[in-house]
mmCIF file of C-alpha atoms and ligand atoms in Angstrom:
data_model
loop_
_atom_site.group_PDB
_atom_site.id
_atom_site.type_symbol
_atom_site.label_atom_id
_atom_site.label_comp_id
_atom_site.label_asym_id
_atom_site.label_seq_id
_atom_site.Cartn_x
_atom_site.Cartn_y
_atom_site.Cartn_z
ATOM 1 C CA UNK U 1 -17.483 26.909 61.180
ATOM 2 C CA UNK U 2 -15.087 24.340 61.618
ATOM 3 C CA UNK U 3 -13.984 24.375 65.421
ATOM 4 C CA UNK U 4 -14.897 21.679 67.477
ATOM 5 C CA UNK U 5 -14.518 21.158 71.211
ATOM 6 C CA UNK U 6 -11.813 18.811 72.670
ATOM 7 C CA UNK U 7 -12.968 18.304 75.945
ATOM 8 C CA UNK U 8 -13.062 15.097 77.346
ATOM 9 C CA UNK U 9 -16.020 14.888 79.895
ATOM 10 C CA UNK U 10 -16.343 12.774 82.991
ATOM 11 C CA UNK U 11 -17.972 9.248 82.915
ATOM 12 C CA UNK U 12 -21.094 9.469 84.110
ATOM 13 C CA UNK U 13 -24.302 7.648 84.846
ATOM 14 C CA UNK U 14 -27.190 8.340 82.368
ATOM 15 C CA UNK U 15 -30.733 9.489 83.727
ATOM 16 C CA UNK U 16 -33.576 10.406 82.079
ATOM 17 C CA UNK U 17 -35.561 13.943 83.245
ATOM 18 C CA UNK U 18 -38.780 12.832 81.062
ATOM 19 C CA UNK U 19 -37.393 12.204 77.973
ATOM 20 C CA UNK U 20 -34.651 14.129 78.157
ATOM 21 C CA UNK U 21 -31.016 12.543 78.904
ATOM 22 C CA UNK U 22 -28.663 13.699 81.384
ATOM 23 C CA UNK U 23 -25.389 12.405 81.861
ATOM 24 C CA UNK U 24 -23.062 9.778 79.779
ATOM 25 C CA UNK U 25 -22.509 10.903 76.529
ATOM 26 C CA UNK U 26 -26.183 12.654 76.011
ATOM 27 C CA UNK U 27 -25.585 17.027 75.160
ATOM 28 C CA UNK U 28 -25.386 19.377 78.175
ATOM 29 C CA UNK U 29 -28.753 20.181 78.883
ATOM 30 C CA UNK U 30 -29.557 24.204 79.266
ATOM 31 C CA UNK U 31 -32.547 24.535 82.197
ATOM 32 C CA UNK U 32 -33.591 27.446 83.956
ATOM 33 C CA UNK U 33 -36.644 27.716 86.728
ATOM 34 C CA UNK U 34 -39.741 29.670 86.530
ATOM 35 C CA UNK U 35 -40.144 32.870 88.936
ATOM 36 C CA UNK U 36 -43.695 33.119 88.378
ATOM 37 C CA UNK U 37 -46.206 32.275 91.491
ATOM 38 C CA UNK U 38 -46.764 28.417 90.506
ATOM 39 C CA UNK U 39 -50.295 29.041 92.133
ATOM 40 C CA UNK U 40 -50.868 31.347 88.818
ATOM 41 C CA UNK U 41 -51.126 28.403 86.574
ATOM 42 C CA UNK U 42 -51.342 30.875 83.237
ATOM 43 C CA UNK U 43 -48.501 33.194 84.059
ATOM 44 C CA UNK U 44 -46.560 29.973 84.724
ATOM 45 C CA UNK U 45 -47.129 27.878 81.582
ATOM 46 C CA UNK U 46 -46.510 31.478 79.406
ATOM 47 C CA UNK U 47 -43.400 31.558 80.979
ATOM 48 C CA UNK U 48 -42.568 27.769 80.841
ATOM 49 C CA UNK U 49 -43.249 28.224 76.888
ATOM 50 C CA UNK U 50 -41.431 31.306 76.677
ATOM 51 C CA UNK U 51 -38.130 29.246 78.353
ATOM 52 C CA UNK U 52 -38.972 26.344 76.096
ATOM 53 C CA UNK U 53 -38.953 28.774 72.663
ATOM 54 C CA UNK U 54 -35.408 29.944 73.154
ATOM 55 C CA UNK U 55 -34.221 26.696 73.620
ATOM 56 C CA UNK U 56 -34.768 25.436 77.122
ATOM 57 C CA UNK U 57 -34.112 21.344 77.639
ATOM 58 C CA UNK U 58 -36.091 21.098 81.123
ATOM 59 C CA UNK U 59 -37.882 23.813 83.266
ATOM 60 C CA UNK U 60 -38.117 23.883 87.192
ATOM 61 C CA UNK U 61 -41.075 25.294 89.050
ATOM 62 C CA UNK U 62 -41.025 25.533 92.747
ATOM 63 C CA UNK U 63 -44.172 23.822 94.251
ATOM 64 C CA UNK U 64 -44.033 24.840 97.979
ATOM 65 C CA UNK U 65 -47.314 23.935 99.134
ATOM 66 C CA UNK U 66 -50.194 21.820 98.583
ATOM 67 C CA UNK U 67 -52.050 24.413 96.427
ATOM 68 C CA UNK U 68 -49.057 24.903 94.113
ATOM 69 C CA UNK U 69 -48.930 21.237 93.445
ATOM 70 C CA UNK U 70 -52.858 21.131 92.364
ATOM 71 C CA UNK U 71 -51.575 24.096 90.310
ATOM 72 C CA UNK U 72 -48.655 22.226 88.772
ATOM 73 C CA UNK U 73 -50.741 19.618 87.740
ATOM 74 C CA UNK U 74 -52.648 22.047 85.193
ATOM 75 C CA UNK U 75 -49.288 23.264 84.278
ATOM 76 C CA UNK U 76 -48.488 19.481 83.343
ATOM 77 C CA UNK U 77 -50.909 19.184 81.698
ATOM 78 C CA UNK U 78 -50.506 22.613 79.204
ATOM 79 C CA UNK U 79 -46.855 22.155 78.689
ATOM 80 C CA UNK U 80 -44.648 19.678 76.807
ATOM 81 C CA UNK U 81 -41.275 20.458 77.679
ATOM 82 C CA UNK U 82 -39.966 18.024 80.911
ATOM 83 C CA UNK U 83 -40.387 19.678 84.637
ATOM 84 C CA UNK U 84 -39.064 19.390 87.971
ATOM 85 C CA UNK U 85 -40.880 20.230 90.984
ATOM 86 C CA UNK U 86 -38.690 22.076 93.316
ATOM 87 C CA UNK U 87 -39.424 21.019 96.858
ATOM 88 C CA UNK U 88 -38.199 21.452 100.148
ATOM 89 C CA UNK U 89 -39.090 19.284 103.553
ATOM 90 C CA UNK U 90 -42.674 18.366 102.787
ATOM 91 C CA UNK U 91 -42.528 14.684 101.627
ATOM 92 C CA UNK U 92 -46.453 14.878 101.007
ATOM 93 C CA UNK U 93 -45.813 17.483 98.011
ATOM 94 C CA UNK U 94 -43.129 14.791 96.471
ATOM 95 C CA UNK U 95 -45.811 12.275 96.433
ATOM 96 C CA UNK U 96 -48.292 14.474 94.795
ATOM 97 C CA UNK U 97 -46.815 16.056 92.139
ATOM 98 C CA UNK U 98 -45.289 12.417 91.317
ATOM 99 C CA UNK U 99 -48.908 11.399 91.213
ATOM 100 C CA UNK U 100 -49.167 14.151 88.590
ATOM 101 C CA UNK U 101 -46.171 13.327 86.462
ATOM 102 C CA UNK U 102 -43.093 15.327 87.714
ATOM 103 C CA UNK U 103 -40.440 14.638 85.662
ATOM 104 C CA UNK U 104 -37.764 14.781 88.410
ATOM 105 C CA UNK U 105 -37.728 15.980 91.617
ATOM 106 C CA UNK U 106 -35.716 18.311 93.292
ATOM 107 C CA UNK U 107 -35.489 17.144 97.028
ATOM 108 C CA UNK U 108 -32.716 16.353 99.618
ATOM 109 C CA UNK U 109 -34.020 13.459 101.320
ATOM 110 C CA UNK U 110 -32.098 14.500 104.472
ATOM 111 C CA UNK U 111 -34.165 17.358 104.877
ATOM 112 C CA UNK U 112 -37.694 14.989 104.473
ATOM 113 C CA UNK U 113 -37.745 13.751 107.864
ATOM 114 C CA UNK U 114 -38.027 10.188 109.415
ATOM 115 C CA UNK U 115 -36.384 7.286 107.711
ATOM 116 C CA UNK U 116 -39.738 6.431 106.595
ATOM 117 C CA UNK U 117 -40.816 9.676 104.992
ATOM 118 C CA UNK U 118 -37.864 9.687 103.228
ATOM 119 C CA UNK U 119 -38.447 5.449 102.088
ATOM 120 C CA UNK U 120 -41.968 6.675 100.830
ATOM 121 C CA UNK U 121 -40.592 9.433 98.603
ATOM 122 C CA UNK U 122 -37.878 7.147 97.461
ATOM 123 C CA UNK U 123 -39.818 4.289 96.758
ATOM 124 C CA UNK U 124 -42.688 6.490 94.790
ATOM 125 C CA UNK U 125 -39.931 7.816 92.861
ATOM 126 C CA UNK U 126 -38.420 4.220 91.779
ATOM 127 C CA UNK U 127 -42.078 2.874 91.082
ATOM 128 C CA UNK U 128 -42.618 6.635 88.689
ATOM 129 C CA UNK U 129 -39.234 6.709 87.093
ATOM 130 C CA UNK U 130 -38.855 9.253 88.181
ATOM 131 C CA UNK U 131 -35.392 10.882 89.434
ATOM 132 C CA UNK U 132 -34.025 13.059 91.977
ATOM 133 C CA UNK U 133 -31.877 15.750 92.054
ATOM 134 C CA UNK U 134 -29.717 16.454 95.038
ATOM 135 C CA UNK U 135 -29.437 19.965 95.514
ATOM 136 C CA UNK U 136 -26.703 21.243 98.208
ATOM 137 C CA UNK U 137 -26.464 25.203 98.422
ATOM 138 C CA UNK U 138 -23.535 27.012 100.220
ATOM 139 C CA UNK U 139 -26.257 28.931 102.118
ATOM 140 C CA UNK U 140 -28.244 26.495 103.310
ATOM 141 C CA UNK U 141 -25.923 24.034 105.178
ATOM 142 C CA UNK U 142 -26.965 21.772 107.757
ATOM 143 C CA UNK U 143 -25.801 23.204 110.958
ATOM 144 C CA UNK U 144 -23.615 20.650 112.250
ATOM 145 C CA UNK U 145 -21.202 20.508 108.630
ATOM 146 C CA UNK U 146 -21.433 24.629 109.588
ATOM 147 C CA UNK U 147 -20.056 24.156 113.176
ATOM 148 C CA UNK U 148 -17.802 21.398 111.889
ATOM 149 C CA UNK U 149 -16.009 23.922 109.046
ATOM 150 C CA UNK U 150 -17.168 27.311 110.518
ATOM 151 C CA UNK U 151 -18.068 28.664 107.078
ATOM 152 C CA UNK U 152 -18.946 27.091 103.657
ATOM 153 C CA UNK U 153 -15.985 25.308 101.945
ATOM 154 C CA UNK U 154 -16.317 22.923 99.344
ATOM 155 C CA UNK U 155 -15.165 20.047 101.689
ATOM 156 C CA UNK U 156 -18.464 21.113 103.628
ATOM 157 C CA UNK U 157 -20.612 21.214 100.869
ATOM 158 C CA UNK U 158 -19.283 17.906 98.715
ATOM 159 C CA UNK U 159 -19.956 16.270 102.728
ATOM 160 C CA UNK U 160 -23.809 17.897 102.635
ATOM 161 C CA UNK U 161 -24.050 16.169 98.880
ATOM 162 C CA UNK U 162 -22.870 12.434 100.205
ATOM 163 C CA UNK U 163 -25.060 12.500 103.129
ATOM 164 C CA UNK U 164 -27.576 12.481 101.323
ATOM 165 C CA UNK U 165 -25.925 10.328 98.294
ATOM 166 C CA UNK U 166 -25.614 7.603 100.972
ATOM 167 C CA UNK U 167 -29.459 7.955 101.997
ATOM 168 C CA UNK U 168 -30.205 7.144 98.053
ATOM 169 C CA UNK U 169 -27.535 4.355 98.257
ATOM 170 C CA UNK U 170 -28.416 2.661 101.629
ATOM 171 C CA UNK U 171 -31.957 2.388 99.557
ATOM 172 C CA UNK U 172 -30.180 1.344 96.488
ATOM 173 C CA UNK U 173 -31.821 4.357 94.091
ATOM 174 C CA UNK U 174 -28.981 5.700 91.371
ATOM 175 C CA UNK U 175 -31.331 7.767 89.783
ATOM 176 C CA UNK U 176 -30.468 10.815 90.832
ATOM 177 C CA UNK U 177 -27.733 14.076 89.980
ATOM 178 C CA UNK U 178 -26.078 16.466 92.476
ATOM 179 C CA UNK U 179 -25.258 19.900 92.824
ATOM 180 C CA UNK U 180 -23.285 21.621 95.265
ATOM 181 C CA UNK U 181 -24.021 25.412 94.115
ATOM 182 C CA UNK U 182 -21.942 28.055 95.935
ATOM 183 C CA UNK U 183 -22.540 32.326 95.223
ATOM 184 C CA UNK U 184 -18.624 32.310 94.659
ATOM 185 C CA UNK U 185 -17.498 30.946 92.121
ATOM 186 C CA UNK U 186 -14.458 29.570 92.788
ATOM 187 C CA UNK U 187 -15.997 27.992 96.112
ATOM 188 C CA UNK U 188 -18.241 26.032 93.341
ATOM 189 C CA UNK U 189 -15.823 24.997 91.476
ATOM 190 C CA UNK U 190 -13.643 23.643 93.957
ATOM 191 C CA UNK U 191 -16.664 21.673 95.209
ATOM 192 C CA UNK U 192 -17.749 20.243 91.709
ATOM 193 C CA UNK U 193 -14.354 18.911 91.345
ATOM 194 C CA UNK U 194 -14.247 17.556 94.389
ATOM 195 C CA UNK U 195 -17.897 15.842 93.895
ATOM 196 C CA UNK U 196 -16.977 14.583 90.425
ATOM 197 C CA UNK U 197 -14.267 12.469 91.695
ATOM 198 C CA UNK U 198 -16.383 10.559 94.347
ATOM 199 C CA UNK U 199 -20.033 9.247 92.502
ATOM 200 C CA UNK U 200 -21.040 7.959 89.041
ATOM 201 C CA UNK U 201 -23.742 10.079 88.725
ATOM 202 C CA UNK U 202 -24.370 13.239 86.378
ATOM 203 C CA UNK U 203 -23.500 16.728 87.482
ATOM 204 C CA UNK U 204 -26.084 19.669 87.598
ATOM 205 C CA UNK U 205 -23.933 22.887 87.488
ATOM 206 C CA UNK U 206 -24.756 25.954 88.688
ATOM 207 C CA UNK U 207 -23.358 29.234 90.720
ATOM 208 C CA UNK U 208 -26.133 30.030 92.549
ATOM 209 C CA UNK U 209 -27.574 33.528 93.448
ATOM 210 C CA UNK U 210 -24.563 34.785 90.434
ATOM 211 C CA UNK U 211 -26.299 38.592 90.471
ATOM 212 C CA UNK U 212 -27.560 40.735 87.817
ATOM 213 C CA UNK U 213 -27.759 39.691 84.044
ATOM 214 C CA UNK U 214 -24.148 40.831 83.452
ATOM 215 C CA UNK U 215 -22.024 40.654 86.315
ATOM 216 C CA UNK U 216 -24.081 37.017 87.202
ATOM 217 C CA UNK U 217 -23.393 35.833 83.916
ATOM 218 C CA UNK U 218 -19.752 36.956 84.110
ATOM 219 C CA UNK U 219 -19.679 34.877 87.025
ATOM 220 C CA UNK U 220 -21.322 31.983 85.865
ATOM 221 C CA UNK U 221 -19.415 31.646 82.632
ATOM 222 C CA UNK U 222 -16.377 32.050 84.665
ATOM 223 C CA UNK U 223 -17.438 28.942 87.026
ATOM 224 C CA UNK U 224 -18.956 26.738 84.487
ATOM 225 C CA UNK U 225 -16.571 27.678 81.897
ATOM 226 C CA UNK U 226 -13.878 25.736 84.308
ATOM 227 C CA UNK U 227 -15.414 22.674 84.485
ATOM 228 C CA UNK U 228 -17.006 22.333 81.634
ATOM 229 C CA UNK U 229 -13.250 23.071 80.402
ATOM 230 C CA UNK U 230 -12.705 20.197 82.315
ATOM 231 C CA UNK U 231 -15.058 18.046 81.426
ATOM 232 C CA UNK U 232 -17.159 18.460 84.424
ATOM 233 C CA UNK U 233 -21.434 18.876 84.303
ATOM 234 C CA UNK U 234 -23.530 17.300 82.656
ATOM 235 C CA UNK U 235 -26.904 19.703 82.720
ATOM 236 C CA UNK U 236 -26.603 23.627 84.019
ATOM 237 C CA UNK U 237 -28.831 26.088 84.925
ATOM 238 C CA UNK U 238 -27.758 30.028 85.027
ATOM 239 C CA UNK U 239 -28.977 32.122 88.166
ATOM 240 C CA UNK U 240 -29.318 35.698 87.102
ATOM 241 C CA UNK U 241 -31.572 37.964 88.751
ATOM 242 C CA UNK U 242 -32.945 38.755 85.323
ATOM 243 C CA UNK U 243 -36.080 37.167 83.164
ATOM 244 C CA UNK U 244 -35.248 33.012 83.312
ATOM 245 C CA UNK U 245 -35.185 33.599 79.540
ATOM 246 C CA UNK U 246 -32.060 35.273 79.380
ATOM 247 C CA UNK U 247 -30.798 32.116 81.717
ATOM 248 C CA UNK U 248 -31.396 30.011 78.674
ATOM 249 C CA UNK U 249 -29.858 32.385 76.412
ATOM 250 C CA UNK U 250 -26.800 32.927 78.704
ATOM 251 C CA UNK U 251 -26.329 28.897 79.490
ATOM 252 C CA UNK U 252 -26.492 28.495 75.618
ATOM 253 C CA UNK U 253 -23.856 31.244 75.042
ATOM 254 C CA UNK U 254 -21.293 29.613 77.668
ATOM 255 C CA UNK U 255 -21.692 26.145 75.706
ATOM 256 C CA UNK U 256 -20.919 27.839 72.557
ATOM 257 C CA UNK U 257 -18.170 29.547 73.470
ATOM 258 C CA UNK U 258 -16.702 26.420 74.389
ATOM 259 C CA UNK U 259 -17.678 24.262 71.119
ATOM 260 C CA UNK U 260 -19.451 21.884 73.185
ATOM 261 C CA UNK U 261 -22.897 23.136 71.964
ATOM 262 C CA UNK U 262 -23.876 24.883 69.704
ATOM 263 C CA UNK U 263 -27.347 26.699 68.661
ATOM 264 C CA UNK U 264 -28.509 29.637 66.948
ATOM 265 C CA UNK U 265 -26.447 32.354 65.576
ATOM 266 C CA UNK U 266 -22.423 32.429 66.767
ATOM 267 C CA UNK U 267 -21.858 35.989 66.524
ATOM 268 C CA UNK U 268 -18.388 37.102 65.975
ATOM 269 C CA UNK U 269 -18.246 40.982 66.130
ATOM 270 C CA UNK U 270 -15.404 43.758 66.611
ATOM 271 C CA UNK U 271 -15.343 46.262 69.446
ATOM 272 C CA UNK U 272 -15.546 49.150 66.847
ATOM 273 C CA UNK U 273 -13.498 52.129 66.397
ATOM 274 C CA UNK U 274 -13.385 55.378 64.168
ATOM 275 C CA UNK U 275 -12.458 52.918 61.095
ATOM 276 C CA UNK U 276 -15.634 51.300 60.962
ATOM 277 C CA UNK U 277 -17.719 51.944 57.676
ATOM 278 C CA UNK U 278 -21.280 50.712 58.986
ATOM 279 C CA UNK U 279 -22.776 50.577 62.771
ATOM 280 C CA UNK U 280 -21.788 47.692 64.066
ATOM 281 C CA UNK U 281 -22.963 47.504 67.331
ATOM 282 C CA UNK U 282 -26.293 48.580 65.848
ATOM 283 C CA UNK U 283 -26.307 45.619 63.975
ATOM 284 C CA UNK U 284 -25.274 43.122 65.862
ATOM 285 C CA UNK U 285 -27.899 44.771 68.531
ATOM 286 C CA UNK U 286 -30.163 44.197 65.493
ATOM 287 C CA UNK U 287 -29.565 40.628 64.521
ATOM 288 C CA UNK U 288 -29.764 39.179 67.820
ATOM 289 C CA UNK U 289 -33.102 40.138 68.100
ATOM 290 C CA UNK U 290 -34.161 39.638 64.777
ATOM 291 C CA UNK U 291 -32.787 35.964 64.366
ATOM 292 C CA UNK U 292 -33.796 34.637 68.621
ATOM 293 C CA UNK U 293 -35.620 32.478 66.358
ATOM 294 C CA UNK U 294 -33.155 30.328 64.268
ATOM 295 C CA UNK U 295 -31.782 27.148 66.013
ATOM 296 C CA UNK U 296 -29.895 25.981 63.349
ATOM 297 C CA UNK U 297 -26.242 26.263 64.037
ATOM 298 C CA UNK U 298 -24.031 29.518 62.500
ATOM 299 C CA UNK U 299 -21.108 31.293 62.787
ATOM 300 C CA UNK U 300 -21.182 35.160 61.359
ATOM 301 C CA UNK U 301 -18.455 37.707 61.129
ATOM 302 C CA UNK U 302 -19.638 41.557 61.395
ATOM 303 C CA UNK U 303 -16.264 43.353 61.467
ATOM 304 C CA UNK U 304 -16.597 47.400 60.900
ATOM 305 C CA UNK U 305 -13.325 47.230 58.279
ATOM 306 C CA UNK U 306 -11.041 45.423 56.012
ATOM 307 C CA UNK U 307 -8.056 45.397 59.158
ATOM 308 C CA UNK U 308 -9.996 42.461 60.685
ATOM 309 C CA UNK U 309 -12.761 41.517 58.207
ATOM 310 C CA UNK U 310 -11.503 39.413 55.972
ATOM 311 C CA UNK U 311 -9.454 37.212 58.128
ATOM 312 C CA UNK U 312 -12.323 36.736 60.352
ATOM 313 C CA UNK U 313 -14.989 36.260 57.417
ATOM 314 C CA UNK U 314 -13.071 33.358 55.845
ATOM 315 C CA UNK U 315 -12.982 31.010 58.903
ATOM 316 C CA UNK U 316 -16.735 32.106 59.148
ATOM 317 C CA UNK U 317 -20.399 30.452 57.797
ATOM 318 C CA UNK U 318 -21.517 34.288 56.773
ATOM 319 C CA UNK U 319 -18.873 37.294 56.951
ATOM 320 C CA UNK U 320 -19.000 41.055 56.846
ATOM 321 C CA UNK U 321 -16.494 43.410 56.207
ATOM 322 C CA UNK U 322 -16.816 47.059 55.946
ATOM 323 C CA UNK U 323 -15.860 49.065 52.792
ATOM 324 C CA UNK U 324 -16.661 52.585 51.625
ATOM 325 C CA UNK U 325 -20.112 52.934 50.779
ATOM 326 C CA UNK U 326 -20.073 49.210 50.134
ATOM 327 C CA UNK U 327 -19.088 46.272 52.589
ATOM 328 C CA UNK U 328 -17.989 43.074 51.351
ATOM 329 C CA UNK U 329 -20.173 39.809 51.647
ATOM 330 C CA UNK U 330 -18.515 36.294 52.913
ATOM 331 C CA UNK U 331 -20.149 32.849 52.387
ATOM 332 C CA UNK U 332 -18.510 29.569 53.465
ATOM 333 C CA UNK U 333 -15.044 31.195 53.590
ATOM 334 C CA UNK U 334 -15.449 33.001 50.325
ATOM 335 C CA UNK U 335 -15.667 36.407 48.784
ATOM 336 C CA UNK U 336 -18.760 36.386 47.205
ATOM 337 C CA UNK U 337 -19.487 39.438 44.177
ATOM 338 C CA UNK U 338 -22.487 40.943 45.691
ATOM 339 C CA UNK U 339 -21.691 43.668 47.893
ATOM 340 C CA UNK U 340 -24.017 45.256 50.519
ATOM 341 C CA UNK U 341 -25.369 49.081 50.959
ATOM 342 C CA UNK U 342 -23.244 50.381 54.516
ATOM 343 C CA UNK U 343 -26.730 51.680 54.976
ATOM 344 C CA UNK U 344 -28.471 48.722 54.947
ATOM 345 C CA UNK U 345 -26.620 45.970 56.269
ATOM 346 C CA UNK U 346 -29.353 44.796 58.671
ATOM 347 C CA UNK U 347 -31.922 44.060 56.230
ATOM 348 C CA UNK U 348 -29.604 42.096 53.798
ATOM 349 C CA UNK U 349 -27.677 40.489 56.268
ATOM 350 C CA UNK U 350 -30.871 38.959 57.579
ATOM 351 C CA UNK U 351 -31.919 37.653 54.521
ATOM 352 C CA UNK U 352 -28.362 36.125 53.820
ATOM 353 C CA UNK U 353 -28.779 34.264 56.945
ATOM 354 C CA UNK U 354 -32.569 33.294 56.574
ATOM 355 C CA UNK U 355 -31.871 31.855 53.556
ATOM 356 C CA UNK U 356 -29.113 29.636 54.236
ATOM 357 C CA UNK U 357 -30.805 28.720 57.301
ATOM 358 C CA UNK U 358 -33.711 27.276 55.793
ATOM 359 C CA UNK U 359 -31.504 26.008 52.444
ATOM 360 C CA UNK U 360 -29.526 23.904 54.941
ATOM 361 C CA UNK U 361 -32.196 22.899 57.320
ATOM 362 C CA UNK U 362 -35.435 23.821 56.555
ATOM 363 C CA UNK U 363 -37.399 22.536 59.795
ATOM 364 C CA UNK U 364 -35.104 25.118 62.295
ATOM 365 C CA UNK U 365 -37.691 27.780 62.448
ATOM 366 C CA UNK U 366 -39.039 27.469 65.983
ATOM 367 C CA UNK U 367 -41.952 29.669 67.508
ATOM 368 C CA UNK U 368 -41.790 33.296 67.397
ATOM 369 C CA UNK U 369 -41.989 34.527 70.911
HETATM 370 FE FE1 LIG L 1 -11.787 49.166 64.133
HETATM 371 FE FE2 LIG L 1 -11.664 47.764 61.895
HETATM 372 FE FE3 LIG L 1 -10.737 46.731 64.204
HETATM 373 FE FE4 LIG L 1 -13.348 47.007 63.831
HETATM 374 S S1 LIG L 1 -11.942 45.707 62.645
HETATM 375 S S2 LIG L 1 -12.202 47.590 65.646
HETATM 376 S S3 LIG L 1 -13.438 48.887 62.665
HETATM 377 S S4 LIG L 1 -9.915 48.467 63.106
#
């Protein structure tokens, strides 16, 4: 309702992923990546759309060979949202889906060969406008930084990340953000801080390969939550083994958590015991699904009885709190007269928030998915 974040992020360099900011003072930008084959243009762009309904800023889609890149160019062409093409060694596939309006590219021009493989990707890039993103992985070291530190540390990875920083600067391109992703999380974090300290240029964060829906988002909350606590990252991307919608959803719930961004319903909800006077897991279970669909910012209170309720309705937008038979209805802080059936709290709770949502900002409604 009221809260609002104090953190004070790192400078950074602006770039633009289409027409999407990242970096400087623009809003941390929530992207996830497509695990459809890219070759299957329409399982691709339904998925693409799917990410882009619950709220995604920027989609990648892996384009590992020369057919995927025709491919991506359909998917360009049926899909509004910005994309990067995910590519690894082949400079040729850089140069083609550039050709067919990437909106970033995610390459490490170390790993593109000759100096003047690399000069060709570099230059298209600068002539497109298009930017990079560096992409260092705890797995995939080169295997001289792995003989040099004998297993990943974030020395070894931040050293990965400026090699090929220095390739961009030797050919004077700042376009371009950096990750140094790392499966454990503190390993990741170690290595973002260490990265933020030594370029200009905007963060991507991630903790790569983080697991299943829960314990990966456990993890990644954990991670980002530290240095986006510390002002660190300036775009993110959760890796869940799990539907690349519920990355969205996930990366969105991390940035509300810590007031930096907010979207859709805040749901503030008690654990439940044998006090409660109405379900309320069910309906919080309930809501979330029901209301995927609202953008607009707000906080609501379901709290099972009056031990919690009320102190947690009046610092909310919309508050519950159960009562016998009847539970008592919260709106901007205040008891409001109507009261609501215990047995159907769903149904009037939803309308309560429908209608403020489209009293306060009528245009929120996005598409139903
Ligand atoms: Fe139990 Fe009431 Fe606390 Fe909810 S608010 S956990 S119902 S005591």
């Amino acid at each position: 309702m009221s809260h609002t974040s104090s953190i004070i992020r790192r400078v950074s360099k602006q770039i633009m992923v289409g027409n999407v900011p990242v970096g400087g003072d623009a809003p941390i930008t929530v992207q996830s990546m497509t695990n459809t084959l890219t070759t299957d243009v329409a399982a691709t762009v339904a998925q693409i759309k799917r990410l882009e309904a619950v709220g995604a800023d920027i989609v990648r889609v892996s384009v590992p060979t020369m057919n995927a890149a025709e491919a991506f160019r359909e998917i360009k062409l049926q899909t509004n949202i910005p994309l990067i093409a995910d590519i690894h060694f082949d400079y040729r596939i850089a140069l083609k889906v550039a050709e067919y309006g990437v909106d970033c590219l995610r390459i490490n021009p170390g790993n593109i060969g000759n100096e003047q493989r690399i000069r060709s990707v570099v230059d298209c890039a600068r002539h497109n406008n298009i930017p990079i993103r560096i992409g260092v992985n705890g797995g995939s070291l080169e295997a001289d930084i792995q003989e040099k530190y004998g297993e990943p540390t974030a020395q070894a990875l931040v050293d990965s990340a400026l090699r090929h920083v220095d390739i961009l600067d030797r050919l004077n391109f700042e376009q371009f953000k950096v990750s140094v992703k790392a499966s454990d999380a503190l390993l990741a974090v170690e290595s973002y801080q260490l990265l933020a300290k030594q370029i200009i240029q905007p963060l991507h964060l991630g903790i790569t390969e983080a697991g299943g829906l829960r314990s990966g988002s456990v993890k990644s909350a954990v991670g980002m939550g530290m240095l986006l606590s510390q002002g660190i990252g300036d775009t993110l991307r959760v890796s869940l083994a799990a539907d690349p919608v519920e990355e969205i959803k996930v990366g969105f719930d991390i940035l509300k958590s810590l007031r930096i961004r907010s979207r859709g319903i805040n749901f503030i909800a008690c654990p439940t015991c044998s006090r409660q006077e109405f379900d309320v897991i069910a309906t919080v279970n309930a809501l979330e699904e029901r209301l995927e669909d609202i953008i607009t910012p707000v906080d609501v209170s379901i709290i099972g009885c009056v031990v919690n309720g009320p102190g947690e309705a009046l610092i909310s937008d919309i508050g519950i709190t159960g009562g016998k038979t009847k539970s008592g209805f919260y709106e901007d802080g205040k008891r409001q007269k109507e009261r609501f059936d215990n047995d159907n709290v769903i149904d009037q709770l939803e309308a309560k928030i429908r209608a403020r949502v489209s009293r306060d900002d009528p245009s929120n409604i996005i598409l139903k998915v």
